[in-house]
Short mmCIF file of C-alpha atoms and ligand atoms in Angstrom, two decimals:
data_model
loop_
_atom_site.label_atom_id
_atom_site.label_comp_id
_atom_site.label_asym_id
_atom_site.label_seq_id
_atom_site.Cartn_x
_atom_site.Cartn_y
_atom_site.Cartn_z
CA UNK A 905 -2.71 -20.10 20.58
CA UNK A 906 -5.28 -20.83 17.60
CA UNK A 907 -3.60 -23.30 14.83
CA UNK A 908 -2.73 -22.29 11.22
CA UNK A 909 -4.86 -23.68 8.88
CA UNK A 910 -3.26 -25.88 6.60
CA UNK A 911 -2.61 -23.54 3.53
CA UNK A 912 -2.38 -24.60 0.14
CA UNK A 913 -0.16 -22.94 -2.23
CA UNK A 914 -1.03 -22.45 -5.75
CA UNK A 915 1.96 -23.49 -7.78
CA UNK A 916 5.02 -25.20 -6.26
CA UNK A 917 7.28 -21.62 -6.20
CA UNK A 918 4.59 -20.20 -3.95
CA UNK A 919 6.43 -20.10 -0.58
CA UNK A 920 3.57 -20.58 2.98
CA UNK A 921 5.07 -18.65 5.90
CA UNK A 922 5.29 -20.60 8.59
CA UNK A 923 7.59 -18.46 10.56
CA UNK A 924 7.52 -14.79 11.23
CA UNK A 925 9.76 -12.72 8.27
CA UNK A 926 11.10 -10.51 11.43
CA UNK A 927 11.73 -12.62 13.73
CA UNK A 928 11.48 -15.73 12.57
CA UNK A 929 8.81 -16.52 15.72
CA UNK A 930 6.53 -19.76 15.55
CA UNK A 931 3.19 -18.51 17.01
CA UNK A 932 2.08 -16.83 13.85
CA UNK A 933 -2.13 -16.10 14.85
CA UNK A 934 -4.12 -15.77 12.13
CA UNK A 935 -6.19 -12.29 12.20
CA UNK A 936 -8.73 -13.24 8.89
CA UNK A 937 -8.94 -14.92 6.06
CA UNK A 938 -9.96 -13.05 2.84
CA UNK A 939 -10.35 -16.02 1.05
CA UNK A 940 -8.51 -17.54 -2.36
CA UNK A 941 -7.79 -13.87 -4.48
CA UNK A 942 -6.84 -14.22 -7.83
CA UNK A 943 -3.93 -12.62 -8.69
CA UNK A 944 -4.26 -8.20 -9.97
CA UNK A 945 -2.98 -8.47 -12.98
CA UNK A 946 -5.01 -11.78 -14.11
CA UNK A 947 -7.77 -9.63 -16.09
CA UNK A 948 -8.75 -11.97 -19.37
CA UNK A 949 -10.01 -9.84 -22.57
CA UNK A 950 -13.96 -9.29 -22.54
CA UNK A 951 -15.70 -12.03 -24.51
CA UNK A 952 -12.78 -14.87 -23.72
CA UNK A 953 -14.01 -17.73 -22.42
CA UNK A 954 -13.47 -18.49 -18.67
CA UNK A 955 -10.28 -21.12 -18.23
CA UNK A 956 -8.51 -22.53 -15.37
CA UNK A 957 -7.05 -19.57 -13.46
CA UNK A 958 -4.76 -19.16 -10.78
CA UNK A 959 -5.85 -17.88 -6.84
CA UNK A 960 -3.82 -17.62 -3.89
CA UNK A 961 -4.89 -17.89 0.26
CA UNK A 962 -4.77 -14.44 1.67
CA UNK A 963 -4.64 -15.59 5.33
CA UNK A 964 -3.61 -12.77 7.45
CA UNK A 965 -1.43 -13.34 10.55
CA UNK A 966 0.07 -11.31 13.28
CA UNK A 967 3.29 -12.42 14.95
CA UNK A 968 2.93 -13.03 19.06
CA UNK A 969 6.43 -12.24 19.29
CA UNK A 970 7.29 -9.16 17.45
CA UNK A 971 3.82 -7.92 16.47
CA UNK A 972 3.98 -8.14 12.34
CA UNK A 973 1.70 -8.73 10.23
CA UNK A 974 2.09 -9.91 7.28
CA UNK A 975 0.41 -13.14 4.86
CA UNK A 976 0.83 -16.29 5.06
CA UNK A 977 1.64 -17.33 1.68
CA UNK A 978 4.49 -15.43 -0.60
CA UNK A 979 3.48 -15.83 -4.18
CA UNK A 980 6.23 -16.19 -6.53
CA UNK A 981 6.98 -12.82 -7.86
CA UNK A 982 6.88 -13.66 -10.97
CA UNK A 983 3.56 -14.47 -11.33
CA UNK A 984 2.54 -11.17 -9.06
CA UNK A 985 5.02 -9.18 -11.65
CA UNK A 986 5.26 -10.75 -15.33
CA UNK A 987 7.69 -8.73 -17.74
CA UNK A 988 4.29 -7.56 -19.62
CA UNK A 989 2.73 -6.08 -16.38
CA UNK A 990 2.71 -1.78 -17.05
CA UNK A 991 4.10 0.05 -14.09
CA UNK A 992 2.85 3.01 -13.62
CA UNK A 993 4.14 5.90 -11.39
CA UNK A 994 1.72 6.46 -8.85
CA UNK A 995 3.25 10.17 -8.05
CA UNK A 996 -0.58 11.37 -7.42
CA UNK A 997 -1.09 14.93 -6.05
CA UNK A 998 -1.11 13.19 -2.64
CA UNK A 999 2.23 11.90 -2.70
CA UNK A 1000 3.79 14.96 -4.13
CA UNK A 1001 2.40 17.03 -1.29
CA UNK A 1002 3.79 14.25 1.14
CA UNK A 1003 7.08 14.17 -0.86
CA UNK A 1004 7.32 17.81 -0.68
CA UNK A 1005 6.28 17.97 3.22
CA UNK A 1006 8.94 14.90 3.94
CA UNK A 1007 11.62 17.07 2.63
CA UNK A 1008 10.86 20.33 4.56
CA UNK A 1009 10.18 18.36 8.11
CA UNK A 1010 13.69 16.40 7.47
CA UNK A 1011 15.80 19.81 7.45
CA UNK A 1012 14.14 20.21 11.31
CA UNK A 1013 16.35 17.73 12.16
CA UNK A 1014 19.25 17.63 9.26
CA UNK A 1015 20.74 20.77 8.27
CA UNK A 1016 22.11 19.55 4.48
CA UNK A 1017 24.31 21.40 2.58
CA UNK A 1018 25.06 21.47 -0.93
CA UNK A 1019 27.55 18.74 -0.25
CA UNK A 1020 24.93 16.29 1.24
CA UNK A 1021 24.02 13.35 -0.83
CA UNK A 1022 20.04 12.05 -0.34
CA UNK A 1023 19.40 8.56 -1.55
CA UNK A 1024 15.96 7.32 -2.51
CA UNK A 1025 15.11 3.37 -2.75
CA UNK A 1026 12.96 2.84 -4.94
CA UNK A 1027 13.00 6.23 -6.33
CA UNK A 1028 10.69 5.72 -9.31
CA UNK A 1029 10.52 8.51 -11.62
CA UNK A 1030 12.09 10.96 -9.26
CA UNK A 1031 9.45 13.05 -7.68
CA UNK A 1032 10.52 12.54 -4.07
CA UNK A 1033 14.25 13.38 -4.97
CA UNK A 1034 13.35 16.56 -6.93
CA UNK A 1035 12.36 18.72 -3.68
CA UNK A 1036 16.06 17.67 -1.95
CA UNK A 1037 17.67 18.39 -5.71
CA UNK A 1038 15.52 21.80 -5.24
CA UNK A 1039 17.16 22.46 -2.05
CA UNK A 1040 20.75 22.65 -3.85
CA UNK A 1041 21.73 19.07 -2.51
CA UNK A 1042 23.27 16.32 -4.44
CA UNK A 1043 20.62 13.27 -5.54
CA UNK A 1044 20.26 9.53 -6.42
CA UNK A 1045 17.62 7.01 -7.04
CA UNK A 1046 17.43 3.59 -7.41
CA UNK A 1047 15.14 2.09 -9.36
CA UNK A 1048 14.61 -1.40 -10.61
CA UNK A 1049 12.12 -0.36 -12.99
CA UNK A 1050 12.54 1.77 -16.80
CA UNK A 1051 11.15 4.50 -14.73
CA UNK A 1052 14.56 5.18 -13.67
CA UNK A 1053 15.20 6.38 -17.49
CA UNK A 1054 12.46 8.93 -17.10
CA UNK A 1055 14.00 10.43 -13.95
CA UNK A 1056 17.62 10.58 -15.52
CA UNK A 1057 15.67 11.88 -18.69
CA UNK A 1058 14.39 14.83 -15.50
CA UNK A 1059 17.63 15.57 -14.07
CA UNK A 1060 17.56 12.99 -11.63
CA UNK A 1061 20.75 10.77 -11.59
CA UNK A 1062 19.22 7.24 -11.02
CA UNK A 1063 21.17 3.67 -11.04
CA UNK A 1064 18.68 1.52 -12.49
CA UNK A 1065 19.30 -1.07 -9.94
CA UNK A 1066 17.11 -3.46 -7.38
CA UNK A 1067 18.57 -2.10 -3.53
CA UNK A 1068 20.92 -4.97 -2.83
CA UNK A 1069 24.67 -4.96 -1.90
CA UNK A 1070 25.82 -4.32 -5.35
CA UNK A 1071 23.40 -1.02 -5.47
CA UNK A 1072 24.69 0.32 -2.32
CA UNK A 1073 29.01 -0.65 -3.62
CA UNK A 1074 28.34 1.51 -6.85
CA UNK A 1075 26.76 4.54 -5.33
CA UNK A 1076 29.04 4.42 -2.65
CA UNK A 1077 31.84 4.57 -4.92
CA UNK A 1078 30.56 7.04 -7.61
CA UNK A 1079 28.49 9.58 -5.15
CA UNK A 1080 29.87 8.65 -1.31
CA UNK A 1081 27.59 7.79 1.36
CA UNK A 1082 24.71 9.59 1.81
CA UNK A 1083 23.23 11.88 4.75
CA UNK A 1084 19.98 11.07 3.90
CA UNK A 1085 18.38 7.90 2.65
CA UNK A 1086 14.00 7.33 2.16
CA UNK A 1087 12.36 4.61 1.34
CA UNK A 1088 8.48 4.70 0.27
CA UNK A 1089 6.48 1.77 0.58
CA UNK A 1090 9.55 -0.69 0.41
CA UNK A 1091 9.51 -2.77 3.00
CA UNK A 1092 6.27 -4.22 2.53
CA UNK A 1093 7.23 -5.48 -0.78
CA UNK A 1094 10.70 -6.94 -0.06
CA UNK A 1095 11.33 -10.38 0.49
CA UNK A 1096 14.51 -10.40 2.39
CA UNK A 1097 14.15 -7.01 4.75
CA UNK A 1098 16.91 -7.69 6.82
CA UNK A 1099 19.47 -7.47 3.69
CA UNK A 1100 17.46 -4.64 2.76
CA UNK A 1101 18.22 -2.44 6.49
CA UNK A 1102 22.03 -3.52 6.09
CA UNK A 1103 22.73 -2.21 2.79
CA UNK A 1104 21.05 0.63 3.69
CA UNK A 1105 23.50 1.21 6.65
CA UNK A 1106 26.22 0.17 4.83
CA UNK A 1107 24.99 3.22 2.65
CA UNK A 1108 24.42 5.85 5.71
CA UNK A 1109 26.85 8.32 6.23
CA UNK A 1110 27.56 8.93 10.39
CA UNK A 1111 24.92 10.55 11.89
CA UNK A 1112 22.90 9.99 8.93
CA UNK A 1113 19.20 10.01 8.99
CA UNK A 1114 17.10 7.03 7.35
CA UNK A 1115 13.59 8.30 6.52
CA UNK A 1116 10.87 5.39 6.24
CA UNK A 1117 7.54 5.49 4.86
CA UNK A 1118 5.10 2.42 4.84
CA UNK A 1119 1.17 1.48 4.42
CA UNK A 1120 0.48 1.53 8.42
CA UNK A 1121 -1.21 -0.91 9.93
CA UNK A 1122 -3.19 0.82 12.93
CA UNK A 1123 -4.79 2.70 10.23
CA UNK A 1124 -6.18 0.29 8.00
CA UNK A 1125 -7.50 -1.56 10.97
CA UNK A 1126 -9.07 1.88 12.33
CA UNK A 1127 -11.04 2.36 8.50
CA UNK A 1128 -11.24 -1.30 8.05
CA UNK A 1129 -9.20 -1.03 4.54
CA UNK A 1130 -8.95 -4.83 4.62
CA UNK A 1131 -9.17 -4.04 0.66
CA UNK A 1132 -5.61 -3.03 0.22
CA UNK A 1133 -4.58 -6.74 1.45
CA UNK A 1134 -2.97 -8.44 -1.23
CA UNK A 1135 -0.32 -10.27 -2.03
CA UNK A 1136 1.94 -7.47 -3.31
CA UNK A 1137 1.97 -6.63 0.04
CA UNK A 1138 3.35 -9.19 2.25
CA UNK A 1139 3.53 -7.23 5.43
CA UNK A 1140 1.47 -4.65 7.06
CA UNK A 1141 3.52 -2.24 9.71
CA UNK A 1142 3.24 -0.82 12.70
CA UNK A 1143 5.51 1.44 14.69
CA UNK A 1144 6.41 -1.37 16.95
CA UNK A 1145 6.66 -3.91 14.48
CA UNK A 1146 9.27 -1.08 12.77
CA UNK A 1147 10.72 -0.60 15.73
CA UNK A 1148 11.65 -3.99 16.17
CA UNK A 1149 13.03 -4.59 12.37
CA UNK A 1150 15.22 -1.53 12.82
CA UNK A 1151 16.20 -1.99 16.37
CA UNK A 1152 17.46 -5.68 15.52
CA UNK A 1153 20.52 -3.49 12.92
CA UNK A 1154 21.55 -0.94 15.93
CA UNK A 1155 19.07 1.82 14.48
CA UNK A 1156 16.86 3.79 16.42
CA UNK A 1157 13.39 5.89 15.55
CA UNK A 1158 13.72 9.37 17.01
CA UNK A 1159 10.30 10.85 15.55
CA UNK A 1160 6.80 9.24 13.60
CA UNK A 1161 4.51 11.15 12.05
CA UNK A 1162 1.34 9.75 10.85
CA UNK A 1163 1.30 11.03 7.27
CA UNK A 1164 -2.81 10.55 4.57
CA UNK A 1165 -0.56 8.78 1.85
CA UNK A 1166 -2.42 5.15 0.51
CA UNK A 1167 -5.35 6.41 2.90
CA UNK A 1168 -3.22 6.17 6.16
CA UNK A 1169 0.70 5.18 6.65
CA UNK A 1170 3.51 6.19 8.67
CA UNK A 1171 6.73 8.31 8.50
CA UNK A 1172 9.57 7.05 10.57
CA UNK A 1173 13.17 9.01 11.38
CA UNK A 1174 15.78 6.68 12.48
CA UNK A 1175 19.53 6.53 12.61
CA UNK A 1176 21.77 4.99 14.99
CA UNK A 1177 21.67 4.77 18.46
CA UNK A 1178 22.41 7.67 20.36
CA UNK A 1179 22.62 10.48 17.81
CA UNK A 1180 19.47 12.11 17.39
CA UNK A 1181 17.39 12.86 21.01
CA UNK A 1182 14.10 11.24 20.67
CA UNK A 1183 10.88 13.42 20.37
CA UNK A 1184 7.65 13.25 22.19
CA UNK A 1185 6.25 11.80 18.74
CA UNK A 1186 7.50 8.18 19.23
CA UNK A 1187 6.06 7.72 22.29
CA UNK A 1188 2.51 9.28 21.47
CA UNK A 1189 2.09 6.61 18.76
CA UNK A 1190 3.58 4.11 20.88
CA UNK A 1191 0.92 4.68 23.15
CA UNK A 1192 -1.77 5.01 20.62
CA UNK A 1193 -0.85 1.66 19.82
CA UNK A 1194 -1.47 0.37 22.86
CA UNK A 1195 -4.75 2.29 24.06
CA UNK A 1196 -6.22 0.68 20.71
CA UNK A 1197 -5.15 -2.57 21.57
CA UNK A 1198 -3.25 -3.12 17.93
CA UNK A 1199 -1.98 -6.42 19.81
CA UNK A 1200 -4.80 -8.38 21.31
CA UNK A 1201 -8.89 -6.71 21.06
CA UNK A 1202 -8.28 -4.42 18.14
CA UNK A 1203 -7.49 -7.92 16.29
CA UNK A 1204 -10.31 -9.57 17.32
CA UNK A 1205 -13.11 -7.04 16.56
CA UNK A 1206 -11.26 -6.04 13.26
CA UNK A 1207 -12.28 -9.72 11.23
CA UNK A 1208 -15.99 -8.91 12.98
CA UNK A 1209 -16.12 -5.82 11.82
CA UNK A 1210 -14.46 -6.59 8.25
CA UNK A 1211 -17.47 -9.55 7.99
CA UNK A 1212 -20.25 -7.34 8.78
CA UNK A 1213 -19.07 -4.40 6.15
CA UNK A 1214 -19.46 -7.35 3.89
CA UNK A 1215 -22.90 -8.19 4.54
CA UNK A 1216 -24.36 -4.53 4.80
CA UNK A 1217 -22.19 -3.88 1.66
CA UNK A 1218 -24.74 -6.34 0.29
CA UNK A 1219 -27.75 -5.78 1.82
CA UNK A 1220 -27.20 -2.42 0.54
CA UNK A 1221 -26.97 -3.70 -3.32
CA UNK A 1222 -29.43 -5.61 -2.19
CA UNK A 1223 -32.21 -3.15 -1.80
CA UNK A 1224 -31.21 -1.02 -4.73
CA UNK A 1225 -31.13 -4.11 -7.09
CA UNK A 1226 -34.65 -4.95 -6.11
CA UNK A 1227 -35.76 -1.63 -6.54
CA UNK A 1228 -34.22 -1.97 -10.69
CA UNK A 1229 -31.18 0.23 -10.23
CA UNK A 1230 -28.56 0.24 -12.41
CA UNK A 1231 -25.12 0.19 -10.67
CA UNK A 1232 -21.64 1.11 -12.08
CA UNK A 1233 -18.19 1.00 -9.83
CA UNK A 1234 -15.38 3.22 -10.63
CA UNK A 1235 -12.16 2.44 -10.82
CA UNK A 1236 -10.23 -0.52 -10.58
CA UNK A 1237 -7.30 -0.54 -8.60
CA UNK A 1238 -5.42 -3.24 -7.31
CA UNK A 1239 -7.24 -2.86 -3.87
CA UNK A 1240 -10.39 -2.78 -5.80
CA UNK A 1241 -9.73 -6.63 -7.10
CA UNK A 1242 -9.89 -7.83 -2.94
CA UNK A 1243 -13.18 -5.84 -2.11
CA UNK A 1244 -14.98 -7.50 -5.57
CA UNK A 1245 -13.50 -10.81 -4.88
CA UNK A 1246 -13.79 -10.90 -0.92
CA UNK A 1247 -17.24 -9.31 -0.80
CA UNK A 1248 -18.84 -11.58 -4.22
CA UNK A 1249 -19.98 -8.88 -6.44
CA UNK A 1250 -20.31 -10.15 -10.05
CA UNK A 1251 -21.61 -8.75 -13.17
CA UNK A 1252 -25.04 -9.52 -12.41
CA UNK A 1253 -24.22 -6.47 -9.32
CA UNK A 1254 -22.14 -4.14 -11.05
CA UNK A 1255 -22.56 -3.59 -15.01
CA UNK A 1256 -19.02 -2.65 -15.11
CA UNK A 1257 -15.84 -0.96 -13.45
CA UNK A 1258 -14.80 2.33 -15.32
CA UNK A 1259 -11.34 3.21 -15.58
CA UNK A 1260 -10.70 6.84 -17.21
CA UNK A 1261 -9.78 7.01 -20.68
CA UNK A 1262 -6.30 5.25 -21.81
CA UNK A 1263 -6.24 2.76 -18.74
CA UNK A 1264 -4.68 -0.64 -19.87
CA UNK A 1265 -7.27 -2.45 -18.03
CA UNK A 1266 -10.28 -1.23 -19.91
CA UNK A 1267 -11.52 -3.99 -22.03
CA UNK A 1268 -10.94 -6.69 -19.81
CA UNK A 1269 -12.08 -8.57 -17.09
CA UNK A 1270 -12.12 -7.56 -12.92
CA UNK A 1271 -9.80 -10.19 -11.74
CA UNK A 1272 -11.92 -13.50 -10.96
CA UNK A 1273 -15.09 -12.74 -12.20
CA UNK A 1274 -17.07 -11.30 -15.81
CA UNK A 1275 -17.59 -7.49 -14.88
CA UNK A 1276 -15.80 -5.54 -17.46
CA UNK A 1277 -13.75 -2.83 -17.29
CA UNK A 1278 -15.16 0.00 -19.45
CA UNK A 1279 -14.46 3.56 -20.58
CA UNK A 1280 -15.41 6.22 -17.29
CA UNK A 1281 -17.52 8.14 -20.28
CA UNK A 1282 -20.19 5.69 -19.95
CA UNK A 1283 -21.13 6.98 -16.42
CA UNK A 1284 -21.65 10.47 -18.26
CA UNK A 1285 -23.18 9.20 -21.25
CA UNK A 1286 -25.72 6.38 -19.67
CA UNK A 1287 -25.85 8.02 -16.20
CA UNK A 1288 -26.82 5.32 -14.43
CA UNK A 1289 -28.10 5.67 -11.06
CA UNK A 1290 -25.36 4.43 -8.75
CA UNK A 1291 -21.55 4.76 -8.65
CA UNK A 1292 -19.79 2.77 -6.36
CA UNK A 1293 -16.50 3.85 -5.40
CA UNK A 1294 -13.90 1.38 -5.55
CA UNK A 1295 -10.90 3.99 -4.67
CA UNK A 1296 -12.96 5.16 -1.49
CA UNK A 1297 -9.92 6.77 0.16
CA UNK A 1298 -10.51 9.25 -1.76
CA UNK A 1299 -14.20 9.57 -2.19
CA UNK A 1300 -14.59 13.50 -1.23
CA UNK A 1301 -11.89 13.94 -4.14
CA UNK A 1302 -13.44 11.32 -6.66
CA UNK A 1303 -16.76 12.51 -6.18
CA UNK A 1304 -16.00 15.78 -6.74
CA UNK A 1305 -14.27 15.27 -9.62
CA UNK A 1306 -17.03 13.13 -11.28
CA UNK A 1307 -20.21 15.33 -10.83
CA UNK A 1308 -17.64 18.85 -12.51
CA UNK A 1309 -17.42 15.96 -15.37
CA UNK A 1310 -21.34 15.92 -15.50
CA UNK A 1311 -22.62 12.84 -13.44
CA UNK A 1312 -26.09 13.36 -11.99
CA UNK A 1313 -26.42 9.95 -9.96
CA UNK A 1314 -25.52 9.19 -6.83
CA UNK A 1315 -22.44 7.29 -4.87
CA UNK A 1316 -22.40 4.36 -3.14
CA UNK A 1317 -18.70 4.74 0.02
CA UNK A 1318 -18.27 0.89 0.20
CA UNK A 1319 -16.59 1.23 3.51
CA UNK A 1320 -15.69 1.40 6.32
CA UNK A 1321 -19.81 1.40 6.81
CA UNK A 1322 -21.65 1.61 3.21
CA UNK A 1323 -23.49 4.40 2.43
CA UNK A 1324 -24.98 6.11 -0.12
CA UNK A 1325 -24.04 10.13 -0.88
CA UNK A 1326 -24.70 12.49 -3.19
CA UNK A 1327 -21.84 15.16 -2.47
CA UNK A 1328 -18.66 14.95 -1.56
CA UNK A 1329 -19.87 17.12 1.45
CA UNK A 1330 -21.69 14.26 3.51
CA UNK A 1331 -18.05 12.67 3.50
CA UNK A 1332 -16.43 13.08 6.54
ZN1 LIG B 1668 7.78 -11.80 14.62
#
C-alpha cells in the first residue's frame, strides 16, 4: 500500500479523511491528485484586486476494503454553501426525460395505486415527483432549500426539511410510510450516509422499493470526467461500492440501469432482502465492473490518462495561440472551475468564459484565476475563432445550439481527447 500524503486543510473546520466514510477502512490509496482547487463559488468581481483566497487538496482515494471513492479532505460546508450562494434547479431537459423514464420503469416492478405514497429526498422543485403525482399517486418532497416553496407553489406537497430523523417522524405521521422513496444525487453530498439509509428505512413501507440515483464512477473513469471532482462531491459510486453501503442496513439491489444523467450515473432498485427476485441487470454491471478492472488497472491508467489530456489539452492551445487565435470558453459550471484550475488556463488562454444572459456569475472572475465571465452574445457579436466547451457532456447539444444562434467559428471538445470540430456531427 502507497502512503497518504500528508494533507493540509485549509481552515481548522476542514475535516482530512483518514478513514473510509463506508467502512471506516484504513488503507485509503490515493487514485490522483488534482491539485489545491479553490472553492466554486469564490468568483471576485472583474477589476477587484487579487487577495488572499482560500483552496482546498482534492486528493482522490479509493478504499481497499469496500471500493469507494471519495476525497480526502471534507470542506466545511459552509464555506462550499454560504447563505448568499443562488441555487438553482438543475431540472434540464435531460433530467426530466430521466425523471419521466424512472417513473415508468419503477411500475415494472411496483404496481402503485392511488393509495401509494412516493417520497423524494431532495426533491427540489418537484419535477421528479410530478410524473408519480401524474400517475394518480399521493406525493412528497423534501427539500432543504426555498425551492421547496416553488414545488408547493406547483402542487407538490413538500416539507422544507434536510432528510434526517425528524424529516422522516413528520411525514410518517402526516402522509404514512411510503411505497416508494428516490433519491437523486444524494449520497454523494451527505456527510453522514449511514443516518441517511436508516431514516430512509425507517420511512419504507414493507416491500417498499428505494430508487437511487448517483454520479457513477465507472463512467467518469471510462470519459475521463476527472472535471466533475470537487469538493461538493465527496464520494464517487460504484455499484459495488452501493452495494456495500446498502447491504450494511439489510437492503438489497434487485436491478441497475446505467442511466446519460451528469454525463454518466447509475439507477439502483433496492429494498429489503428477499422481496424483490433479482434481475440479470445487477450482475451484468457487476461484471462490467470487474472486466474493466474499476478496482486495481482501471485506477492506475485513469491518473495517466487524466495527465496526458492535460498536456494535449495544451499543446492544442498551444498551436492555435501561436498561430494568433482568439479563444473563448463557454460556460462555467462548477465542473468547469476543476478543468481551468487543474489544467492552468488563464486569461492570457481564454479571453473569457460566457455564461448566457442573466447568469449570476457573469461579471466576475473563473474561480482562481483573472478570466472573466462575460455575456454568451459576445461569441455572436466578436465571433472569435475558437469556442471551447467547458460543459462537454453535452457538446453535440451545445454546439448545436450555438451555431442556430449564429456562431461561425469553430469548437474546441476539451476531453476525454481534445479536438477541434466544427459540427455537432463529428461528435460521437
Ligand atoms: Zn471502505
Amino acid at each position: 500500500m502507497q502512503t497518504i500524503p500528508k494533507l493540509t486543510a485549509g481552515t481548522g473546520s476542514s475535516v482530512v479523511v483518514e478513514r473510509c466514510q463506508l467502512c471506516d477502512g484504513k488503507e485509503l490509496e490515493p487514485i490522483i491528485f488534482l491539485g489545491y482547487l479553490p472553492p466554486v463559488n469564490t468568483m471576485p468581481i472583474i477589476g477587484s484586486i487579487p487577495k488572499e483566497e482560500p483552496a482546498y487538496p482534492a486528493l482522490v482515494l479509493s478504499c481497499k476494503k469496500c471500493s469507494l471513492v471519495q476525497l480526502g479532505l471534507t470542506v466545511d460546508p459552509n464555506i462550499l454553501f454560504p447563505p448568499e450562494y443562488p441555487y438553482t434547479s438543475g431540472t434540464t431537459k435531460i433530467l426530466r426525460d430521466n425523471f419521466a423514464e424512472m417513473y415508468k420503469e419503477s411500475q415494472t416492478f411496483i404496481k402503485l395505486g392511488a393509495d401509494d405514497l412516493a417520497v423524494d429526498i431532495g426533491s427540489n422543485d418537484g419535477t421528479l415527483l410530478s410524473n408519480f403525482k401524474n400517475g394518480g399517486h399521493r406525493v412528497k418532497g423534501i427539500e432543504p432549500t426555498l425551492m421547496a416553496n416553488l414545488a408547493n407553489e406547483r402542487g407538490i406537497p413538500t416539507e422544507r426539511a434536510f432528510f434526517g430523523p425528524e424529516a422522516v417522524k413528520k411525514v410518517v405521521e402526516t402522509d404514512g410510510k411510503a411505497s416508494v422513496i428516490t433519491a437523486t444525487n444524494v449520497f454523494a453530498h451527505i456527510e453522514n450516509v449511514h443516518q441517511v439509509v436508516e431514516s430512509i428505512l425507517d420511512l419504507l413501507k414493507e416491500k417498499g422499493v428505494f430508487i437511487s440515483e448517483s454520479h457513477y464512477w465507472l463512467s467518469l473513469v471510462e470519459t475521463l470526467q476527472y472535471d466533475t471532482i470537487y469538493h461538493e462531491h465527496l464520494r464517487y459510486y460504484s455499484l459495488s461500492s452501493l452495494r456495500y453501503l446498502l447491504e450494511q442496513h439489510g437492503l438489497e439491489i434487485f436491478h441497475v440501469k446505467r442511466i446519460p444523467t451528469h454525463g454518466g450515473s447509475i439507477r439502483v432498485y433496492a429494498a429489503r432482502k428477499g422481496d424483490y427476485a433479482i434481475q440479470p441487470s445487477v450482475k451484468e454491471i457487476e461484471d462490467a465492473e470487474k472486466n474493466f478492472g474499476l478496482q486495481d488497472k482501471a485506477l492506475t491508467e485513469f491518473k495517466r490518462r487524466v495527465v496526458n489530456s492535460k498536456l494535449a489539452l495544451m499543446s492544442l492551445l498551444h498551436e492555435l495561440k501561436k498561430d494568433g487565435a482568439r479563444i473563448v470558453a463557454v460556460g462555467a459550471p462548477s465542473r468547469a472551475s476543476t478543468l481551468v484550475n487543474y489544467v492552468g488556463l488563464d486569461e492570457g488562454v481564454i479571453d473569457a468564459v460566457l455564461e448566457i444572459k442573466n447568469s449570476y456569475k457573469i461579471g466576475k472572475y473563473m474561480p482562481g484565476t483573472l478570466i472573466p465571465v462575460r455575456d454568451e452574445n459576445l461569441l455572436f457579436e466578436e465571433q472569435p475563432d475558437y469556442a471551447l466547451l467547458l460543459s462537454w457532456h453535452i457538446a453535440g447539444e451545445l454546439i448545436a445550439n450555438l451555431k442556430a444562434k449564429g456562431y461561425k467559428g469553430k469548437f474546441i471538445v476539451p476531453l476525454p481527447e481534445p479536438k477541434i470540430v466544427s459540427s455537432e456531427k463529428e461528435i460521437l
